[in-house]
Short mmCIF file of C-alpha atoms and ligand atoms in Angstrom, two decimals:
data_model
loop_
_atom_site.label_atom_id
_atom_site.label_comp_id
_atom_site.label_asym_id
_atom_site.label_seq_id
_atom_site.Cartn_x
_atom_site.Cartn_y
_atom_site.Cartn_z
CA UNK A 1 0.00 0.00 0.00
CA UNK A 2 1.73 3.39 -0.77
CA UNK A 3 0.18 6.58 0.57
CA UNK A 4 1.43 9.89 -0.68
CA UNK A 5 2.39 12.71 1.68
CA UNK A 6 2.00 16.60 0.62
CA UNK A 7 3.43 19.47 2.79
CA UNK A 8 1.43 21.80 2.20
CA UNK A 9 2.12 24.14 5.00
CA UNK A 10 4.62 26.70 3.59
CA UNK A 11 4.04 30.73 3.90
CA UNK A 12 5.35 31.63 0.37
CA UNK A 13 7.23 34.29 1.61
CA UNK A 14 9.78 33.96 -1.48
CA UNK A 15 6.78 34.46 -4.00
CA UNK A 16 5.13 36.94 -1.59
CA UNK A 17 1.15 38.06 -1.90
CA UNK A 18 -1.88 37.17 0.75
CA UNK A 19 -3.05 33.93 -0.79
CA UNK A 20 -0.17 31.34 -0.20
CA UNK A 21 0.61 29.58 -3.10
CA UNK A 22 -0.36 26.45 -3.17
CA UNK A 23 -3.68 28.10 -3.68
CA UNK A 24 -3.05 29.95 -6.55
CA UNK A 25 -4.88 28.78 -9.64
CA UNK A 26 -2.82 27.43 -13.07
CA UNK A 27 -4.92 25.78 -15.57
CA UNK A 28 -8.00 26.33 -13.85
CA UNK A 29 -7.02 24.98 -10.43
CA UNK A 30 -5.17 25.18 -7.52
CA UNK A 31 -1.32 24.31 -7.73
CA UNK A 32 -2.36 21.67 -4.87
CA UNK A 33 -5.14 20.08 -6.91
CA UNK A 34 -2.55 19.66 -9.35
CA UNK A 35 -0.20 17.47 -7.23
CA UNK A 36 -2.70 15.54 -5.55
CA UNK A 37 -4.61 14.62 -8.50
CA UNK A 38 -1.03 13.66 -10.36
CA UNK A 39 -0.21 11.12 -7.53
CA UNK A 40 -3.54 9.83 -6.75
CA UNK A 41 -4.28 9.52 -10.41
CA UNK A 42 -1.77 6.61 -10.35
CA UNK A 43 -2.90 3.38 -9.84
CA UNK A 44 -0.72 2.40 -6.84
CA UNK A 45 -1.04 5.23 -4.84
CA UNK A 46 -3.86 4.40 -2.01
CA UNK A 47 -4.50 7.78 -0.14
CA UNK A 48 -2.85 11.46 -0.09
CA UNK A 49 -2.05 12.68 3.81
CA UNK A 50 -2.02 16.63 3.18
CA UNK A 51 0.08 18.94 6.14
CA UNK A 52 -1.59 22.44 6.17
CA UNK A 53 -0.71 25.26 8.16
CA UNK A 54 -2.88 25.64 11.47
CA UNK A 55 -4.07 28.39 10.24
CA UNK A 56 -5.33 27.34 6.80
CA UNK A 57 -8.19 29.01 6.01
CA UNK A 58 -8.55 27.95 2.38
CA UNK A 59 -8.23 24.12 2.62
CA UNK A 60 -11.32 23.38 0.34
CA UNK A 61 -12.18 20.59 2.80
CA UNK A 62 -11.50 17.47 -0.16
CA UNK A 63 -11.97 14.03 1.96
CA UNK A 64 -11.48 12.10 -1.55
CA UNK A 65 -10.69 13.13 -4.88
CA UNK A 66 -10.27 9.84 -7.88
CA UNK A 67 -11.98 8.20 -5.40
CA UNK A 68 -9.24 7.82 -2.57
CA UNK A 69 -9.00 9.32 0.50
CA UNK A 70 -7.45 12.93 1.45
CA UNK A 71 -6.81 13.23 4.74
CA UNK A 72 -5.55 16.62 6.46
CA UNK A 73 -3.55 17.33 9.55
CA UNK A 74 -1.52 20.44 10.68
CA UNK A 75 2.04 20.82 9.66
CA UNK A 76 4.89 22.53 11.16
CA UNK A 77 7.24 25.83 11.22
CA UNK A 78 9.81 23.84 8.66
CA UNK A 79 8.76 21.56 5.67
CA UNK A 80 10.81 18.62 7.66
CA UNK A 81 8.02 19.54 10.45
CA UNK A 82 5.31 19.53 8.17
CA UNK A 83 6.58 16.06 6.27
CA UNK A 84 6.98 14.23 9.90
CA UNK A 85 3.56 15.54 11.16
CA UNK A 86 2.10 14.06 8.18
CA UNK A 87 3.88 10.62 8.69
CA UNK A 88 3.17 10.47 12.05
CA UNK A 89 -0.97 10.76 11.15
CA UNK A 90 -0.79 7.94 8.56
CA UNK A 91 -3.80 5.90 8.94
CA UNK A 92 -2.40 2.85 11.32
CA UNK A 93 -2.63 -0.07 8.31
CA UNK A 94 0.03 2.12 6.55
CA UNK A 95 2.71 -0.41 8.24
CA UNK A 96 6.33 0.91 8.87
CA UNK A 97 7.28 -0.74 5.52
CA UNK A 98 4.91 0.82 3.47
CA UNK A 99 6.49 2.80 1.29
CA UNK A 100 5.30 6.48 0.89
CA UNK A 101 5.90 9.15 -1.85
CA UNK A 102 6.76 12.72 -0.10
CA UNK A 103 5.76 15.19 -2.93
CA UNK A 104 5.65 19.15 -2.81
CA UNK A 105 2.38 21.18 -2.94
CA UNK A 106 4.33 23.38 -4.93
CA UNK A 107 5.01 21.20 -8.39
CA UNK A 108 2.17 20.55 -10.09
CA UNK A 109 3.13 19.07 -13.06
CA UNK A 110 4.11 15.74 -11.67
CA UNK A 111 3.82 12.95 -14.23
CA UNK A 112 2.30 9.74 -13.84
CA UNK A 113 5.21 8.01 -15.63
CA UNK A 114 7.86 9.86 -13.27
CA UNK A 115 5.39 8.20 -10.25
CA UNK A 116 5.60 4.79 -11.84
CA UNK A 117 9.71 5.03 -12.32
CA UNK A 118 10.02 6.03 -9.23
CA UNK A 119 8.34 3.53 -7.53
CA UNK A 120 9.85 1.26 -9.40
CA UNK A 121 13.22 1.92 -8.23
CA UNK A 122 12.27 2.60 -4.92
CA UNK A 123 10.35 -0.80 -4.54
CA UNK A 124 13.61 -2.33 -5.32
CA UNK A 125 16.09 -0.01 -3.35
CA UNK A 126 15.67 -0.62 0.59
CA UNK A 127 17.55 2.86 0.80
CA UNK A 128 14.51 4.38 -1.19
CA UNK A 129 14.99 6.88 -4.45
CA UNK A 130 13.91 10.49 -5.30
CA UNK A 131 13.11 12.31 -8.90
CA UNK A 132 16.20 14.46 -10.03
CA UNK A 133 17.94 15.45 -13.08
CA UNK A 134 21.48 15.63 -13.65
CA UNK A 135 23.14 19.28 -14.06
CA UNK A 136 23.15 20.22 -17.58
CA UNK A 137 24.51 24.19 -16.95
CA UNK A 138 27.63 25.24 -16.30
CA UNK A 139 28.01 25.93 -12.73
CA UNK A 140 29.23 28.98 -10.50
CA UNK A 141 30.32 29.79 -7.11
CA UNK A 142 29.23 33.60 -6.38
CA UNK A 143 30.32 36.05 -4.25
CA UNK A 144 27.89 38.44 -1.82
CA UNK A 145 27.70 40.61 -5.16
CA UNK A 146 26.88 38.56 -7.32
CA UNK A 147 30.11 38.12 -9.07
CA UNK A 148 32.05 34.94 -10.16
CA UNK A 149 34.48 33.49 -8.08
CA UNK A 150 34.38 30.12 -9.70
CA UNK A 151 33.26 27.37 -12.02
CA UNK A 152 32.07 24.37 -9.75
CA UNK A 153 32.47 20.89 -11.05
CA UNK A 154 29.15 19.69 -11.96
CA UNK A 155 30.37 16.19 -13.09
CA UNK A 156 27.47 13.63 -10.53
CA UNK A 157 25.80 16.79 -9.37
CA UNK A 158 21.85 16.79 -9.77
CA UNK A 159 19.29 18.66 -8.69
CA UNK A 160 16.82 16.87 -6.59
CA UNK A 161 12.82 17.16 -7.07
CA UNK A 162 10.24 15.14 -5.71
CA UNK A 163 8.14 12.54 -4.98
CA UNK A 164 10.92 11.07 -2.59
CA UNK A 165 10.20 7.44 -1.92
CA UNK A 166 11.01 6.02 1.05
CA UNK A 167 9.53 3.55 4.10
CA UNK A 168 7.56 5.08 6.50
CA UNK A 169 9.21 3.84 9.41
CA UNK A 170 12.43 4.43 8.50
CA UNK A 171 12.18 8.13 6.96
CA UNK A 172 10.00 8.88 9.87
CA UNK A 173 13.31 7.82 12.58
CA UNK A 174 15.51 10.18 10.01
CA UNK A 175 13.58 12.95 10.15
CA UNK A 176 13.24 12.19 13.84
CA UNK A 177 16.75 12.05 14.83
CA UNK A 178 17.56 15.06 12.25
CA UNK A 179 15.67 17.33 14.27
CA UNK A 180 16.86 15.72 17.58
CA UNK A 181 20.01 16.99 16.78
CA UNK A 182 18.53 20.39 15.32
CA UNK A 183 19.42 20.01 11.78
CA UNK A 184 16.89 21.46 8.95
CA UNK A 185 16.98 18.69 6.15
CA UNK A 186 16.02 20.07 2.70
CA UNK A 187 14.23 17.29 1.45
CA UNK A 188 14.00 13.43 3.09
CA UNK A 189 17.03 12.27 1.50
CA UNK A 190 19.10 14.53 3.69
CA UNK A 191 17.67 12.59 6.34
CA UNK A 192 17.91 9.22 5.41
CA UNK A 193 21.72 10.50 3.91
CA UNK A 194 22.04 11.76 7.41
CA UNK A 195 21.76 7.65 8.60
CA UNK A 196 24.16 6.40 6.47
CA UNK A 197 21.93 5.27 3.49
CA UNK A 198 22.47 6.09 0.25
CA UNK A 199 19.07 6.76 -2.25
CA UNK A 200 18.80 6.09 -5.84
CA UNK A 201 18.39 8.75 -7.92
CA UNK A 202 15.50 8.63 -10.76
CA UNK A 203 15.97 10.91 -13.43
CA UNK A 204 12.86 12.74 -14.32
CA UNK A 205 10.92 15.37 -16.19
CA UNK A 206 12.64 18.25 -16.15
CA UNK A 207 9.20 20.42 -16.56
CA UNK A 208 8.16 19.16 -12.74
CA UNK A 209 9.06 22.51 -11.07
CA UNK A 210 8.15 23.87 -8.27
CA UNK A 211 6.62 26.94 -8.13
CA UNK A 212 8.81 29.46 -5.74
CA UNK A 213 8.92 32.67 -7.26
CA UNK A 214 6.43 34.65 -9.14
CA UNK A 215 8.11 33.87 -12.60
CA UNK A 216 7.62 30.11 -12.08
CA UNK A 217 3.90 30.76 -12.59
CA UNK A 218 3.74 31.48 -15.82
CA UNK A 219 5.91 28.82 -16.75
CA UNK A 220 3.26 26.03 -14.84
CA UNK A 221 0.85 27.75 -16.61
CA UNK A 222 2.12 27.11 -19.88
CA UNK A 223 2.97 24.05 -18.67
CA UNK A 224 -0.40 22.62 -17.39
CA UNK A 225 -2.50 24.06 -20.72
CA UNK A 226 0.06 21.60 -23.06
CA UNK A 227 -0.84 18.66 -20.89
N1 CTP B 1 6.82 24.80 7.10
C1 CTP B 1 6.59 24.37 5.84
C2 CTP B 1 7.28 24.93 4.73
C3 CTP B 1 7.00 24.46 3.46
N2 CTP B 1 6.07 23.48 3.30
C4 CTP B 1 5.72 23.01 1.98
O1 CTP B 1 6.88 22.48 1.35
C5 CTP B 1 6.78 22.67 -0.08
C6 CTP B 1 8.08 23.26 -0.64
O2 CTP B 1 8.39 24.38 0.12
P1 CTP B 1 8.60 25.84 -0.52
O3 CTP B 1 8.51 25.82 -1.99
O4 CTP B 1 9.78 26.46 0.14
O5 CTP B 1 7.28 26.59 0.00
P2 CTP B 1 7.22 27.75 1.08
O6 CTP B 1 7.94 27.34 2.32
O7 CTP B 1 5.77 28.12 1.20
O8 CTP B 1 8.01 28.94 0.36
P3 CTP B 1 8.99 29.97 1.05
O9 CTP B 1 10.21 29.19 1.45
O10 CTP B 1 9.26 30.95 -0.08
O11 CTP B 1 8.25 30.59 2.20
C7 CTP B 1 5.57 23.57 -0.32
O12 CTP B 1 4.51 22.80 -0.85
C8 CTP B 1 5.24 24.12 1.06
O13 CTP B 1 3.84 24.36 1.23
C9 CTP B 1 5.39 22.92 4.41
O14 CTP B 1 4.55 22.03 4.24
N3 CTP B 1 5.67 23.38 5.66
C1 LIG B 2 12.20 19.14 -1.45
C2 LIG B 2 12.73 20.01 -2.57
O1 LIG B 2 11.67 20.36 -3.44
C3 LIG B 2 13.78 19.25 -3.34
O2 LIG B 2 14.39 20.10 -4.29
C4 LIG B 2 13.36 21.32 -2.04
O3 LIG B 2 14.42 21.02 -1.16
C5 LIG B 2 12.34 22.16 -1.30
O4 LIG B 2 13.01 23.35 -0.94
P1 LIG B 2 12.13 24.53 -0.33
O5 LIG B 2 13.09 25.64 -0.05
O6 LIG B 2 11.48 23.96 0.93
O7 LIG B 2 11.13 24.87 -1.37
#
């Protein structure tokens, strides 16, 4: 059984404006409709656990969408937060070895064959696997003003999207003993990276962005109306 987990929590302070984001319409709906209805679209996904902020007051109140269930609960002050809150309020017959797909509110144009790739790999990977691409630009190091100080190596470097795919139990103890120690992970691989395990990397669509700036609107925009 693999549930999918959205945080969903996030202030969009970096694209700024009173309606947070992941409420903003592209293609005639909200960027969260988007996301949920890529991943419980697919056939193997069972349920979507959404985090929202505790003050959510636009939450349209879905309890199923494609005919699986959406539950809600209230995330926290860092995505990490928000992603553990949301594991930890997993229905109980979503076992410790279930495996669950952690995808942003924020990229909506998830495809269902990136979903079925990665759950492929992560099926077969006990460390778990996460969407990416490899870096095709060149790289720079900047300094406070903007200015090149150097041209990084980019040879193995990717850029990590999601869903990441991992088992419930064990991303849940990562994320766990990440903040025990006070360290913000980025995304779930951090954490599990953090335990000594070593995710596969899935390359996917480059056109799943997330949306974190105004610009990036447009772009899902576009985007969404060629789907
Ligand atoms: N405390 C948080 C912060 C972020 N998120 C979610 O994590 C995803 C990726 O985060 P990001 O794009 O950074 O969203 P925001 O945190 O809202 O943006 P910003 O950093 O600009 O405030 C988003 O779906 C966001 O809602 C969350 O659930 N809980
Ligand atoms: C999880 C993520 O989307 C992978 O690239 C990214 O780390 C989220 O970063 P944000 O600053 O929380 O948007």
């Amino acid at each position: 059984m693999i549930w999918a987990v959205l945080p969903a929590a996030g202030r969009g302070t970096r694209f700024g404006g009173e309606v947070p984001k992941q409420y903003l319409e592209v293609a005639g709906r909200p960027l969260i409709a988007h996301a949920l209805d890529a991943l419980l679209s697919h056939p193997r996904v069972a349920g979507a656990m959404v985090a929202l902020s505790a003050d959510d007051a636009r939450w349209p109140g879905w309890t199923q969408r494609h005919g699986k269930p959406v539950l809600r609960c209230v995330g926290g002050g860092e995505r990490a937060d928000s992603v553990l809150a949301a594991l930890r309020a997993l229905p109980d017959d979503v076992g410790d070895d279930a495996l669950v797909l952690v995808h942003d509110a924020a990229r909506p144009n998830l495809r269902g064959e990136d979903i079925g790739r990665l759950i492929a790999v992560a099926s077969a990977h006990a460390a778990g696997a996460i969407l990416g691409a490899p870096l095709r630009d060149t790289l720079k190091r900047a300094d406070a003003d903007a200015r090149i100080v150097s041209t990084e190596p980019r040879t193995y470097l990717w850029r990590a999207f999601t869903p990441q795919a991992f088992r419930r139990g064990a991303l849940t103890a990562a994320l766990e003993a990440a903040r025990a120690e006070g360290v913000v992970v980025t995304d779930e691989a951090m954490a599990m990276e953090r335990m000594g395990v070593r995710p596969a990397l899935v390359e996917g669509r480059e056109d799943n962005l997330k949306v974190t700036t105004q610009a990036d609107l447009g772009l899902a925009d576009y985007l969404l109306r060629q789907r």
